[in-house]
Amino acid sequence: MNRSSVQGALVIDPSIAGTFEWADDNRSFFFRHDAPFDSTTHYTARILGTAQDEAGGTLDGNFNRIREDSPVDDFVWTFRFRIANDDFGNPQSLAGTSGLIQGSIRYAFIELDEPAHVLNDYTMLGGSVWYRWSAPQPGGWFTFDLTSGTSFDSLLAVYTGDRLEQLVPVGANDNYGTKQGSRVNFAAAGGTKYSVVVATKEAFGASDQGGPFKLTWYPTPAPGLSGTQFSPKSGVPGAEMTITGTNFTGATSVLFNGTSATFINALTNNIDLRITAVVPPDATSGPITIVTPHGSVTSTASFQVSPPPVAIRLTGANGLEIAWPATSPELETSEDLSASSWIPVTPAPRIEIGQSKLTLPAPTGKRFFRLRTK
């Protein structure tokens, strides 16, 4: 081969500098690149059809024995490099209580026996890369986050276990709220090794649509409230209301002015961002507090507890039973509805499964009753 002609005809895209080492007979050569190839890049190499041998003949890159010159006679091939942490058995190590790592999932694959992360649907799992992180002592709540700097619709999952087919899920997320990026909060045991997987949500097979991402990890911050904080702004005991914010995962208590309420976190992409709570029967007006293992937050606005409806019925010939689905409001009575005529009803009501009940002798004449919140 004509060395100068062949060297001038070799084109690599994206371009990379290097030197040629030729065999003594000029029939073969090595190309020694000066810098490492990028493992996340798909390369195309081309020897142009203008490359000549020592006799002046040109390259027949399409092997049809017809001289057609470049680009028809160009000899073209492509190559890329396997992502180092494509497999569960060869994860990239992460260390410390916080950090940031950049990577790419382009051209990653899934493995035989790999879980269908987050969605339990293999038709929506395009490829994955793996990381291994040891939780620092003494453990605590930690967040792994893809919501900033990720260029594709991601899946994020955390597991324990040493075998791919026997992994135990710890936390997982598809979309964090309205974002395509994912975020997971979980309680980490100090010294435990966790497998963290970043995956693409796309058609089954090689991940040719995924791209670069940034994975950060850090101690889970205390919860915060956002927007209107909660809605509606008032309600009777037993009514549902919604609290909006962030870092609600792991919540242990929702308090209405110090009174514990039953609650549930929202599902799927809003699990960390929204809580639905039921106004407790003994609630009083005041702020709402969210308690988690990683901190607490109290609203700046007050929730107003409204008096619930009162049920009144006659019992027997001379009895009156009054009941209401709450324990905190005070029952008052009046004969004429004037502002100064209202007085508390005695004795105190009995409490039965969150309901207040009171049995009184049936009054003579007119009698009005009302509940007054404390």
PDB file of C-alpha atoms in Angstrom, residues 140-312:
ATOM      1  CA  GLY A 140     -30.188   7.013  58.219  1.00  0.00           C
ATOM      2  CA  TRP A 141     -32.349   8.327  55.417  1.00  0.00           C
ATOM      3  CA  PHE A 142     -30.662   8.970  52.065  1.00  0.00           C
ATOM      4  CA  THR A 143     -31.762  10.250  48.660  1.00  0.00           C
ATOM      5  CA  PHE A 144     -30.560   9.149  45.211  1.00  0.00           C
ATOM      6  CA  ASP A 145     -31.506  11.710  42.602  1.00  0.00           C
ATOM      7  CA  LEU A 146     -31.633  11.870  38.779  1.00  0.00           C
ATOM      8  CA  THR A 147     -33.886  14.930  38.507  1.00  0.00           C
ATOM      9  CA  SER A 148     -31.135  17.357  37.442  1.00  0.00           C
ATOM     10  CA  GLY A 149     -28.918  16.790  34.407  1.00  0.00           C
ATOM     11  CA  THR A 150     -30.607  13.646  33.056  1.00  0.00           C
ATOM     12  CA  SER A 151     -31.443  13.748  29.351  1.00  0.00           C
ATOM     13  CA  PHE A 152     -33.911  10.851  29.092  1.00  0.00           C
ATOM     14  CA  ASP A 153     -36.996   9.324  30.713  1.00  0.00           C
ATOM     15  CA  SER A 154     -35.337   7.424  33.540  1.00  0.00           C
ATOM     16  CA  LEU A 155     -36.065   4.663  36.028  1.00  0.00           C
ATOM     17  CA  LEU A 156     -34.210   4.464  39.352  1.00  0.00           C
ATOM     18  CA  ALA A 157     -34.218   1.557  41.803  1.00  0.00           C
ATOM     19  CA  VAL A 158     -32.317   0.506  44.929  1.00  0.00           C
ATOM     20  CA  TYR A 159     -31.841  -3.110  46.046  1.00  0.00           C
ATOM     21  CA  THR A 160     -30.076  -5.276  48.587  1.00  0.00           C
ATOM     22  CA  GLY A 161     -28.750  -8.735  47.822  1.00  0.00           C
ATOM     23  CA  ASP A 162     -25.761 -10.419  46.178  1.00  0.00           C
ATOM     24  CA  ARG A 163     -27.502 -12.275  43.351  1.00  0.00           C
ATOM     25  CA  LEU A 164     -29.244 -10.635  40.421  1.00  0.00           C
ATOM     26  CA  GLU A 165     -32.158 -13.058  40.461  1.00  0.00           C
ATOM     27  CA  GLN A 166     -32.696 -12.654  44.232  1.00  0.00           C
ATOM     28  CA  LEU A 167     -32.519  -8.900  44.732  1.00  0.00           C
ATOM     29  CA  VAL A 168     -34.732  -7.352  47.414  1.00  0.00           C
ATOM     30  CA  PRO A 169     -36.252  -3.978  46.416  1.00  0.00           C
ATOM     31  CA  VAL A 170     -35.701  -1.087  48.829  1.00  0.00           C
ATOM     32  CA  GLY A 171     -37.004   1.867  46.832  1.00  0.00           C
ATOM     33  CA  ALA A 172     -37.898   2.762  43.253  1.00  0.00           C
ATOM     34  CA  ASN A 173     -39.240   5.656  41.199  1.00  0.00           C
ATOM     35  CA  ASP A 174     -40.259   6.349  37.616  1.00  0.00           C
ATOM     36  CA  ASN A 175     -41.115  10.051  37.386  1.00  0.00           C
ATOM     37  CA  TYR A 176     -40.599  12.401  40.323  1.00  0.00           C
ATOM     38  CA  GLY A 177     -43.749  14.485  40.264  1.00  0.00           C
ATOM     39  CA  THR A 178     -44.047  15.959  36.774  1.00  0.00           C
ATOM     40  CA  LYS A 179     -40.365  15.398  35.943  1.00  0.00           C
ATOM     41  CA  GLN A 180     -39.049  12.599  33.730  1.00  0.00           C
ATOM     42  CA  GLY A 181     -36.079  12.248  36.066  1.00  0.00           C
ATOM     43  CA  SER A 182     -36.322   9.882  39.038  1.00  0.00           C
ATOM     44  CA  ARG A 183     -35.636  10.255  42.765  1.00  0.00           C
ATOM     45  CA  VAL A 184     -35.684   7.732  45.616  1.00  0.00           C
ATOM     46  CA  ASN A 185     -35.626   8.282  49.405  1.00  0.00           C
ATOM     47  CA  PHE A 186     -35.020   5.285  51.666  1.00  0.00           C
ATOM     48  CA  ALA A 187     -33.870   4.288  55.156  1.00  0.00           C
ATOM     49  CA  ALA A 188     -30.324   2.910  54.846  1.00  0.00           C
ATOM     50  CA  ALA A 189     -28.786   0.583  57.435  1.00  0.00           C
ATOM     51  CA  GLY A 190     -25.207   1.549  58.281  1.00  0.00           C
ATOM     52  CA  GLY A 191     -22.630  -0.714  56.610  1.00  0.00           C
ATOM     53  CA  THR A 192     -25.156  -2.351  54.272  1.00  0.00           C
ATOM     54  CA  LYS A 193     -24.281  -2.567  50.575  1.00  0.00           C
ATOM     55  CA  TYR A 194     -26.959  -1.291  48.214  1.00  0.00           C
ATOM     56  CA  SER A 195     -27.193  -1.843  44.467  1.00  0.00           C
ATOM     57  CA  VAL A 196     -28.403   1.271  42.666  1.00  0.00           C
ATOM     58  CA  VAL A 197     -29.565   0.889  39.063  1.00  0.00           C
ATOM     59  CA  VAL A 198     -30.221   3.615  36.500  1.00  0.00           C
ATOM     60  CA  ALA A 199     -32.399   2.433  33.613  1.00  0.00           C
ATOM     61  CA  THR A 200     -34.176   3.839  30.586  1.00  0.00           C
ATOM     62  CA  LYS A 201     -37.908   3.636  30.021  1.00  0.00           C
ATOM     63  CA  GLU A 202     -38.183   2.569  26.396  1.00  0.00           C
ATOM     64  CA  ALA A 203     -38.720  -0.443  24.161  1.00  0.00           C
ATOM     65  CA  PHE A 204     -37.138  -3.700  25.317  1.00  0.00           C
ATOM     66  CA  GLY A 205     -33.512  -4.189  24.269  1.00  0.00           C
ATOM     67  CA  ALA A 206     -30.411  -2.065  23.904  1.00  0.00           C
ATOM     68  CA  SER A 207     -30.689   1.465  25.222  1.00  0.00           C
ATOM     69  CA  ASP A 208     -29.999   3.464  22.058  1.00  0.00           C
ATOM     70  CA  GLN A 209     -32.227   6.367  23.118  1.00  0.00           C
ATOM     71  CA  GLY A 210     -30.760   7.000  26.561  1.00  0.00           C
ATOM     72  CA  GLY A 211     -27.944   9.465  27.030  1.00  0.00           C
ATOM     73  CA  PRO A 212     -25.968  11.263  29.717  1.00  0.00           C
ATOM     74  CA  PHE A 213     -27.185  11.608  33.288  1.00  0.00           C
ATOM     75  CA  LYS A 214     -26.124  12.957  36.652  1.00  0.00           C
ATOM     76  CA  LEU A 215     -26.688  10.797  39.724  1.00  0.00           C
ATOM     77  CA  THR A 216     -26.421  12.555  43.072  1.00  0.00           C
ATOM     78  CA  TRP A 217     -26.841  11.132  46.554  1.00  0.00           C
ATOM     79  CA  TYR A 218     -27.147  12.908  49.886  1.00  0.00           C
ATOM     80  CA  PRO A 219     -28.847  12.658  53.309  1.00  0.00           C
ATOM     81  CA  THR A 220     -32.586  13.141  52.817  1.00  0.00           C
ATOM     82  CA  PRO A 221     -33.508  16.719  53.788  1.00  0.00           C
ATOM     83  CA  ALA A 222     -36.282  17.560  56.224  1.00  0.00           C
ATOM     84  CA  PRO A 223     -39.742  17.809  54.641  1.00  0.00           C
ATOM     85  CA  GLY A 224     -40.949  21.124  53.280  1.00  0.00           C
ATOM     86  CA  LEU A 225     -44.325  22.547  52.303  1.00  0.00           C
ATOM     87  CA  SER A 226     -45.064  24.169  48.957  1.00  0.00           C
ATOM     88  CA  GLY A 227     -47.769  26.127  47.175  1.00  0.00           C
ATOM     89  CA  THR A 228     -50.869  26.581  49.302  1.00  0.00           C
ATOM     90  CA  GLN A 229     -49.437  24.050  51.827  1.00  0.00           C
ATOM     91  CA  PHE A 230     -52.773  22.267  52.262  1.00  0.00           C
ATOM     92  CA  SER A 231     -56.261  22.181  50.799  1.00  0.00           C
ATOM     93  CA  PRO A 232     -58.997  22.808  51.731  1.00  0.00           C
ATOM     94  CA  LYS A 233     -58.244  25.386  54.394  1.00  0.00           C
ATOM     95  CA  SER A 234     -61.003  24.147  56.728  1.00  0.00           C
ATOM     96  CA  GLY A 235     -63.073  21.058  57.368  1.00  0.00           C
ATOM     97  CA  VAL A 236     -65.073  19.059  59.864  1.00  0.00           C
ATOM     98  CA  PRO A 237     -63.639  16.077  61.762  1.00  0.00           C
ATOM     99  CA  GLY A 238     -63.594  13.067  59.467  1.00  0.00           C
ATOM    100  CA  ALA A 239     -63.057  15.153  56.322  1.00  0.00           C
ATOM    101  CA  GLU A 240     -60.098  14.489  54.021  1.00  0.00           C
ATOM    102  CA  MET A 241     -57.557  17.162  53.119  1.00  0.00           C
ATOM    103  CA  THR A 242     -54.374  17.192  51.018  1.00  0.00           C
ATOM    104  CA  ILE A 243     -50.934  18.448  52.053  1.00  0.00           C
ATOM    105  CA  THR A 244     -48.357  19.324  49.370  1.00  0.00           C
ATOM    106  CA  GLY A 245     -44.595  19.655  49.691  1.00  0.00           C
ATOM    107  CA  THR A 246     -41.498  17.490  49.373  1.00  0.00           C
ATOM    108  CA  ASN A 247     -39.563  14.780  51.242  1.00  0.00           C
ATOM    109  CA  PHE A 248     -42.730  13.257  52.705  1.00  0.00           C
ATOM    110  CA  THR A 249     -41.489   9.680  52.154  1.00  0.00           C
ATOM    111  CA  GLY A 250     -41.215   7.888  55.497  1.00  0.00           C
ATOM    112  CA  ALA A 251     -43.632  10.233  57.284  1.00  0.00           C
ATOM    113  CA  THR A 252     -44.579   8.873  60.705  1.00  0.00           C
ATOM    114  CA  SER A 253     -47.115  11.459  61.894  1.00  0.00           C
ATOM    115  CA  VAL A 254     -49.428  14.193  60.685  1.00  0.00           C
ATOM    116  CA  LEU A 255     -50.525  16.499  63.500  1.00  0.00           C
ATOM    117  CA  PHE A 256     -53.461  18.905  63.506  1.00  0.00           C
ATOM    118  CA  ASN A 257     -52.454  21.497  66.106  1.00  0.00           C
ATOM    119  CA  GLY A 258     -50.687  18.680  67.952  1.00  0.00           C
ATOM    120  CA  THR A 259     -53.396  16.032  67.484  1.00  0.00           C
ATOM    121  CA  SER A 260     -52.407  12.913  65.549  1.00  0.00           C
ATOM    122  CA  ALA A 261     -54.323  12.113  62.344  1.00  0.00           C
ATOM    123  CA  THR A 262     -54.585   9.099  60.072  1.00  0.00           C
ATOM    124  CA  PHE A 263     -52.947   9.666  56.674  1.00  0.00           C
ATOM    125  CA  ILE A 264     -51.559   8.032  53.543  1.00  0.00           C
ATOM    126  CA  ASN A 265     -48.858   9.117  51.110  1.00  0.00           C
ATOM    127  CA  ALA A 266     -49.827   9.566  47.481  1.00  0.00           C
ATOM    128  CA  LEU A 267     -48.940   6.763  45.079  1.00  0.00           C
ATOM    129  CA  THR A 268     -46.222   6.391  42.416  1.00  0.00           C
ATOM    130  CA  ASN A 269     -44.670   9.660  41.223  1.00  0.00           C
ATOM    131  CA  ASN A 270     -46.226  11.793  44.006  1.00  0.00           C
ATOM    132  CA  ILE A 271     -45.379   9.582  47.002  1.00  0.00           C
ATOM    133  CA  ASP A 272     -42.775  12.090  48.192  1.00  0.00           C
ATOM    134  CA  LEU A 273     -44.841  15.156  47.357  1.00  0.00           C
ATOM    135  CA  ARG A 274     -48.376  14.718  48.645  1.00  0.00           C
ATOM    136  CA  ILE A 275     -50.169  13.381  51.726  1.00  0.00           C
ATOM    137  CA  THR A 276     -53.891  12.851  52.250  1.00  0.00           C
ATOM    138  CA  ALA A 277     -54.936  13.173  55.899  1.00  0.00           C
ATOM    139  CA  VAL A 278     -58.237  12.803  57.757  1.00  0.00           C
ATOM    140  CA  VAL A 279     -59.166  15.532  60.240  1.00  0.00           C
ATOM    141  CA  PRO A 280     -59.125  13.723  63.625  1.00  0.00           C
ATOM    142  CA  PRO A 281     -62.217  13.784  65.857  1.00  0.00           C
ATOM    143  CA  ASP A 282     -60.427  15.698  68.618  1.00  0.00           C
ATOM    144  CA  ALA A 283     -58.662  18.195  66.330  1.00  0.00           C
ATOM    145  CA  THR A 284     -58.627  21.896  67.104  1.00  0.00           C
ATOM    146  CA  SER A 285     -57.831  24.761  64.755  1.00  0.00           C
ATOM    147  CA  GLY A 286     -54.151  25.473  64.250  1.00  0.00           C
ATOM    148  CA  PRO A 287     -51.085  24.609  62.158  1.00  0.00           C
ATOM    149  CA  ILE A 288     -50.385  21.218  60.576  1.00  0.00           C
ATOM    150  CA  THR A 289     -47.112  19.382  61.244  1.00  0.00           C
ATOM    151  CA  ILE A 290     -45.497  16.600  59.177  1.00  0.00           C
ATOM    152  CA  VAL A 291     -43.106  14.381  61.160  1.00  0.00           C
ATOM    153  CA  THR A 292     -40.528  12.132  59.422  1.00  0.00           C
ATOM    154  CA  PRO A 293     -37.380  10.296  60.576  1.00  0.00           C
ATOM    155  CA  HIS A 294     -35.349  12.924  58.701  1.00  0.00           C
ATOM    156  CA  GLY A 295     -37.012  16.030  60.134  1.00  0.00           C
ATOM    157  CA  SER A 296     -40.314  17.846  60.595  1.00  0.00           C
ATOM    158  CA  VAL A 297     -42.118  20.841  59.149  1.00  0.00           C
ATOM    159  CA  THR A 298     -45.030  22.922  60.466  1.00  0.00           C
ATOM    160  CA  SER A 299     -47.316  24.995  58.275  1.00  0.00           C
ATOM    161  CA  THR A 300     -47.329  28.761  58.574  1.00  0.00           C
ATOM    162  CA  ALA A 301     -51.069  28.746  57.891  1.00  0.00           C
ATOM    163  CA  SER A 302     -53.701  27.407  60.292  1.00  0.00           C
ATOM    164  CA  PHE A 303     -56.249  24.770  59.411  1.00  0.00           C
ATOM    165  CA  GLN A 304     -59.683  25.735  60.671  1.00  0.00           C
ATOM    166  CA  VAL A 305     -61.652  22.884  62.236  1.00  0.00           C
ATOM    167  CA  SER A 306     -65.356  23.439  61.567  1.00  0.00           C
ATOM    168  CA  PRO A 307     -68.130  22.132  63.847  1.00  0.00           C
ATOM    169  CA  PRO A 308     -69.541  18.861  62.535  1.00  0.00           C
ATOM    170  CA  PRO A 309     -73.274  18.262  62.030  1.00  0.00           C
ATOM    171  CA  VAL A 310     -75.248  17.391  65.169  1.00  0.00           C
ATOM    172  CA  ALA A 311     -77.761  14.528  65.269  1.00  0.00           C
ATOM    173  CA  ILE A 312     -80.620  14.821  67.795  1.00  0.00           C
TER     174      ILE A 312
END
